[in-house]
């Protein structure tokens, strides 16, 4: 992620190449100069127990790639497979646009941006599940 500028809040934590770094008492900016650095803001992180829906599972996989927790080749293959499966569900509207964006980022190996697009898809997925629950309850 060369050229990336991280703006950190006081006491905010970030994972860079497997090392957790905590900001001091003031806001600060970090310029990342190394290409292909693995960077993840811990406030953006998904806990493994939260990866319970199709979108959060794919988002969590992107997070594992960013954190360097999975082999990149295997991780990319699983990520593109997961995105392809989601394309069968989100076929139109804003959700489809976000998924196309996430796929383009994954294809370009821009995993943080892919994860951000997937995070924007999470509320749409939650609405779909809520609609399905409402319909199921109405049918009982």
PDB file of C-alpha atoms in Angstrom:
ATOM      1  CA  UNK A   1       0.000   0.000   0.000  1.00  0.00           C
ATOM      2  CA  UNK A   2       2.560   2.559  -1.028  1.00  0.00           C
ATOM      3  CA  UNK A   3       1.509   6.184  -0.755  1.00  0.00           C
ATOM      4  CA  UNK A   4      -1.111   5.427   1.890  1.00  0.00           C
ATOM      5  CA  UNK A   5      -1.569   8.035   4.606  1.00  0.00           C
ATOM      6  CA  UNK A   6      -3.140   6.814   7.843  1.00  0.00           C
ATOM      7  CA  UNK A   7      -4.761   9.415  10.053  1.00  0.00           C
ATOM      8  CA  UNK A   8      -4.902   7.988  13.545  1.00  0.00           C
ATOM      9  CA  UNK A   9      -7.006   9.075  16.502  1.00  0.00           C
ATOM     10  CA  UNK A  10      -5.509   9.211  19.983  1.00  0.00           C
ATOM     11  CA  UNK A  11      -4.836   5.675  21.289  1.00  0.00           C
ATOM     12  CA  UNK A  12      -6.012   4.128  18.004  1.00  0.00           C
ATOM     13  CA  UNK A  13      -4.432   0.804  17.099  1.00  0.00           C
ATOM     14  CA  UNK A  14      -3.336  -0.383  13.692  1.00  0.00           C
ATOM     15  CA  UNK A  15      -1.829  -3.662  12.515  1.00  0.00           C
ATOM     16  CA  UNK A  16       1.109  -3.190  10.146  1.00  0.00           C
ATOM     17  CA  UNK A  17       2.837  -6.298   8.785  1.00  0.00           C
ATOM     18  CA  UNK A  18       1.713  -8.342  11.779  1.00  0.00           C
ATOM     19  CA  UNK A  19       2.735  -5.783  14.410  1.00  0.00           C
ATOM     20  CA  UNK A  20       0.124  -3.925  16.485  1.00  0.00           C
ATOM     21  CA  UNK A  21       0.995  -0.250  16.836  1.00  0.00           C
ATOM     22  CA  UNK A  22      -0.862   2.090  19.193  1.00  0.00           C
ATOM     23  CA  UNK A  23      -0.978   5.822  18.594  1.00  0.00           C
ATOM     24  CA  UNK A  24      -0.105   8.223  21.413  1.00  0.00           C
ATOM     25  CA  UNK A  25      -2.281  10.832  23.109  1.00  0.00           C
ATOM     26  CA  UNK A  26      -2.658  13.060  20.038  1.00  0.00           C
ATOM     27  CA  UNK A  27      -3.882  12.632  16.497  1.00  0.00           C
ATOM     28  CA  UNK A  28      -1.147  11.687  14.092  1.00  0.00           C
ATOM     29  CA  UNK A  29      -0.494  10.780  10.493  1.00  0.00           C
ATOM     30  CA  UNK A  30       1.606   7.932   9.187  1.00  0.00           C
ATOM     31  CA  UNK A  31       2.800   7.784   5.598  1.00  0.00           C
ATOM     32  CA  UNK A  32       3.271   4.213   4.414  1.00  0.00           C
ATOM     33  CA  UNK A  33       6.105   4.124   1.882  1.00  0.00           C
ATOM     34  CA  UNK A  34       6.631   0.381   1.522  1.00  0.00           C
ATOM     35  CA  UNK A  35       4.674  -1.236  -1.305  1.00  0.00           C
ATOM     36  CA  UNK A  36       2.546  -4.282  -0.416  1.00  0.00           C
ATOM     37  CA  UNK A  37       2.562  -3.528   3.318  1.00  0.00           C
ATOM     38  CA  UNK A  38      -0.208  -5.366   5.171  1.00  0.00           C
ATOM     39  CA  UNK A  39      -2.221  -2.747   7.066  1.00  0.00           C
ATOM     40  CA  UNK A  40      -5.432  -3.047   9.065  1.00  0.00           C
ATOM     41  CA  UNK A  41      -7.042  -0.539  11.415  1.00  0.00           C
ATOM     42  CA  UNK A  42      -8.171  -2.538  14.403  1.00  0.00           C
ATOM     43  CA  UNK A  43     -11.379  -0.485  14.615  1.00  0.00           C
ATOM     44  CA  UNK A  44     -12.235  -1.893  11.153  1.00  0.00           C
ATOM     45  CA  UNK A  45     -11.472  -5.466  12.209  1.00  0.00           C
ATOM     46  CA  UNK A  46     -14.153  -8.138  12.403  1.00  0.00           C
ATOM     47  CA  UNK A  47     -13.941 -10.613  15.286  1.00  0.00           C
ATOM     48  CA  UNK A  48     -14.101 -14.242  14.082  1.00  0.00           C
ATOM     49  CA  UNK A  49     -17.354 -14.765  16.005  1.00  0.00           C
ATOM     50  CA  UNK A  50     -18.930 -11.906  14.023  1.00  0.00           C
ATOM     51  CA  UNK A  51     -18.250 -13.580  10.664  1.00  0.00           C
ATOM     52  CA  UNK A  52     -21.637 -15.301  10.587  1.00  0.00           C
ATOM     53  CA  UNK A  53     -23.147 -14.141   7.288  1.00  0.00           C
ATOM     54  CA  UNK A  54     -21.925 -14.586   3.706  1.00  0.00           C
ATOM     55  CA  UNK A  55     -20.760 -10.963   3.390  1.00  0.00           C
ATOM     56  CA  UNK A  56     -19.038 -10.887   6.791  1.00  0.00           C
ATOM     57  CA  UNK A  57     -17.273 -14.180   6.010  1.00  0.00           C
ATOM     58  CA  UNK A  58     -15.848 -12.767   2.776  1.00  0.00           C
ATOM     59  CA  UNK A  59     -14.995  -9.511   4.552  1.00  0.00           C
ATOM     60  CA  UNK A  60     -13.247 -11.488   7.309  1.00  0.00           C
ATOM     61  CA  UNK A  61     -11.255 -13.374   4.674  1.00  0.00           C
ATOM     62  CA  UNK A  62     -10.092 -10.047   3.208  1.00  0.00           C
ATOM     63  CA  UNK A  63      -9.090  -9.035   6.731  1.00  0.00           C
ATOM     64  CA  UNK A  64      -7.043 -12.221   7.159  1.00  0.00           C
ATOM     65  CA  UNK A  65      -5.218 -11.455   3.907  1.00  0.00           C
ATOM     66  CA  UNK A  66      -4.483  -7.911   5.112  1.00  0.00           C
ATOM     67  CA  UNK A  67      -3.221  -9.174   8.455  1.00  0.00           C
ATOM     68  CA  UNK A  68      -0.970 -11.729   6.748  1.00  0.00           C
ATOM     69  CA  UNK A  69      -2.779 -14.571   8.536  1.00  0.00           C
ATOM     70  CA  UNK A  70      -3.350 -16.627   5.367  1.00  0.00           C
ATOM     71  CA  UNK A  71      -1.190 -17.431   2.379  1.00  0.00           C
ATOM     72  CA  UNK A  72      -1.815 -14.660  -0.155  1.00  0.00           C
ATOM     73  CA  UNK A  73      -2.283 -16.979  -3.139  1.00  0.00           C
ATOM     74  CA  UNK A  74      -4.765 -19.180  -1.277  1.00  0.00           C
ATOM     75  CA  UNK A  75      -6.424 -16.146   0.283  1.00  0.00           C
ATOM     76  CA  UNK A  76      -6.912 -14.411  -3.078  1.00  0.00           C
ATOM     77  CA  UNK A  77      -8.388 -17.580  -4.565  1.00  0.00           C
ATOM     78  CA  UNK A  78     -10.843 -17.927  -1.672  1.00  0.00           C
ATOM     79  CA  UNK A  79     -11.674 -14.215  -1.794  1.00  0.00           C
ATOM     80  CA  UNK A  80     -12.472 -14.250  -5.510  1.00  0.00           C
ATOM     81  CA  UNK A  81     -14.528 -17.410  -5.032  1.00  0.00           C
ATOM     82  CA  UNK A  82     -16.488 -15.795  -2.206  1.00  0.00           C
ATOM     83  CA  UNK A  83     -17.088 -12.656  -4.262  1.00  0.00           C
ATOM     84  CA  UNK A  84     -18.309 -14.778  -7.183  1.00  0.00           C
ATOM     85  CA  UNK A  85     -20.795 -16.521  -4.886  1.00  0.00           C
ATOM     86  CA  UNK A  86     -22.065 -13.175  -3.599  1.00  0.00           C
ATOM     87  CA  UNK A  87     -22.635 -12.030  -7.192  1.00  0.00           C
ATOM     88  CA  UNK A  88     -25.357 -14.704  -7.447  1.00  0.00           C
ATOM     89  CA  UNK A  89     -27.222 -13.026  -4.575  1.00  0.00           C
ATOM     90  CA  UNK A  90     -26.654  -9.334  -5.221  1.00  0.00           C
ATOM     91  CA  UNK A  91     -27.594  -9.049  -8.884  1.00  0.00           C
ATOM     92  CA  UNK A  92     -28.857  -5.476  -9.086  1.00  0.00           C
ATOM     93  CA  UNK A  93     -28.986  -2.058  -7.470  1.00  0.00           C
ATOM     94  CA  UNK A  94     -26.495  -0.458  -5.090  1.00  0.00           C
ATOM     95  CA  UNK A  95     -25.496  -3.826  -3.626  1.00  0.00           C
ATOM     96  CA  UNK A  96     -24.453  -5.086  -7.057  1.00  0.00           C
ATOM     97  CA  UNK A  97     -22.440  -1.895  -7.661  1.00  0.00           C
ATOM     98  CA  UNK A  98     -20.628  -2.331  -4.335  1.00  0.00           C
ATOM     99  CA  UNK A  99     -19.888  -5.945  -5.169  1.00  0.00           C
ATOM    100  CA  UNK A 100     -18.533  -5.034  -8.617  1.00  0.00           C
ATOM    101  CA  UNK A 101     -16.351  -2.430  -6.899  1.00  0.00           C
ATOM    102  CA  UNK A 102     -15.128  -4.960  -4.314  1.00  0.00           C
ATOM    103  CA  UNK A 103     -14.343  -7.462  -7.074  1.00  0.00           C
ATOM    104  CA  UNK A 104     -12.389  -4.869  -9.062  1.00  0.00           C
ATOM    105  CA  UNK A 105     -10.363  -4.013  -5.955  1.00  0.00           C
ATOM    106  CA  UNK A 106      -9.689  -7.699  -5.268  1.00  0.00           C
ATOM    107  CA  UNK A 107      -8.597  -8.251  -8.873  1.00  0.00           C
ATOM    108  CA  UNK A 108      -6.194  -5.311  -8.498  1.00  0.00           C
ATOM    109  CA  UNK A 109      -4.942  -6.795  -5.183  1.00  0.00           C
ATOM    110  CA  UNK A 110      -6.227  -3.716  -3.338  1.00  0.00           C
ATOM    111  CA  UNK A 111      -7.528  -5.732  -0.410  1.00  0.00           C
ATOM    112  CA  UNK A 112      -8.155  -2.877   2.031  1.00  0.00           C
ATOM    113  CA  UNK A 113     -10.348  -1.125  -0.537  1.00  0.00           C
ATOM    114  CA  UNK A 114     -12.102  -4.438  -1.254  1.00  0.00           C
ATOM    115  CA  UNK A 115     -12.823  -4.828   2.445  1.00  0.00           C
ATOM    116  CA  UNK A 116     -14.212  -1.281   2.633  1.00  0.00           C
ATOM    117  CA  UNK A 117     -16.604  -1.992  -0.244  1.00  0.00           C
ATOM    118  CA  UNK A 118     -17.700  -5.203   1.463  1.00  0.00           C
ATOM    119  CA  UNK A 119     -18.254  -3.357   4.746  1.00  0.00           C
ATOM    120  CA  UNK A 120     -20.618  -0.996   2.905  1.00  0.00           C
ATOM    121  CA  UNK A 121     -22.508  -4.082   1.722  1.00  0.00           C
ATOM    122  CA  UNK A 122     -23.114  -5.353   5.263  1.00  0.00           C
ATOM    123  CA  UNK A 123     -26.137  -3.103   6.072  1.00  0.00           C
ATOM    124  CA  UNK A 124     -27.780  -4.113   2.786  1.00  0.00           C
ATOM    125  CA  UNK A 125     -27.286  -7.769   3.675  1.00  0.00           C
ATOM    126  CA  UNK A 126     -28.725  -7.126   7.154  1.00  0.00           C
ATOM    127  CA  UNK A 127     -31.813  -5.541   5.560  1.00  0.00           C
ATOM    128  CA  UNK A 128     -32.261  -8.596   3.317  1.00  0.00           C
ATOM    129  CA  UNK A 129     -32.090 -10.926   6.302  1.00  0.00           C
ATOM    130  CA  UNK A 130     -34.567  -8.739   8.210  1.00  0.00           C
ATOM    131  CA  UNK A 131     -36.986  -8.810   5.250  1.00  0.00           C
ATOM    132  CA  UNK A 132     -36.656 -12.593   5.027  1.00  0.00           C
ATOM    133  CA  UNK A 133     -37.364 -12.953   8.759  1.00  0.00           C
ATOM    134  CA  UNK A 134     -40.413 -10.686   8.481  1.00  0.00           C
ATOM    135  CA  UNK A 135     -41.731 -12.675   5.526  1.00  0.00           C
ATOM    136  CA  UNK A 136     -41.100 -15.958   7.341  1.00  0.00           C
ATOM    137  CA  UNK A 137     -42.928 -14.748  10.456  1.00  0.00           C
ATOM    138  CA  UNK A 138     -45.847 -13.437   8.380  1.00  0.00           C
ATOM    139  CA  UNK A 139     -46.175 -16.843   6.723  1.00  0.00           C
ATOM    140  CA  UNK A 140     -46.436 -18.724  10.015  1.00  0.00           C
TER     141      UNK A 140
END
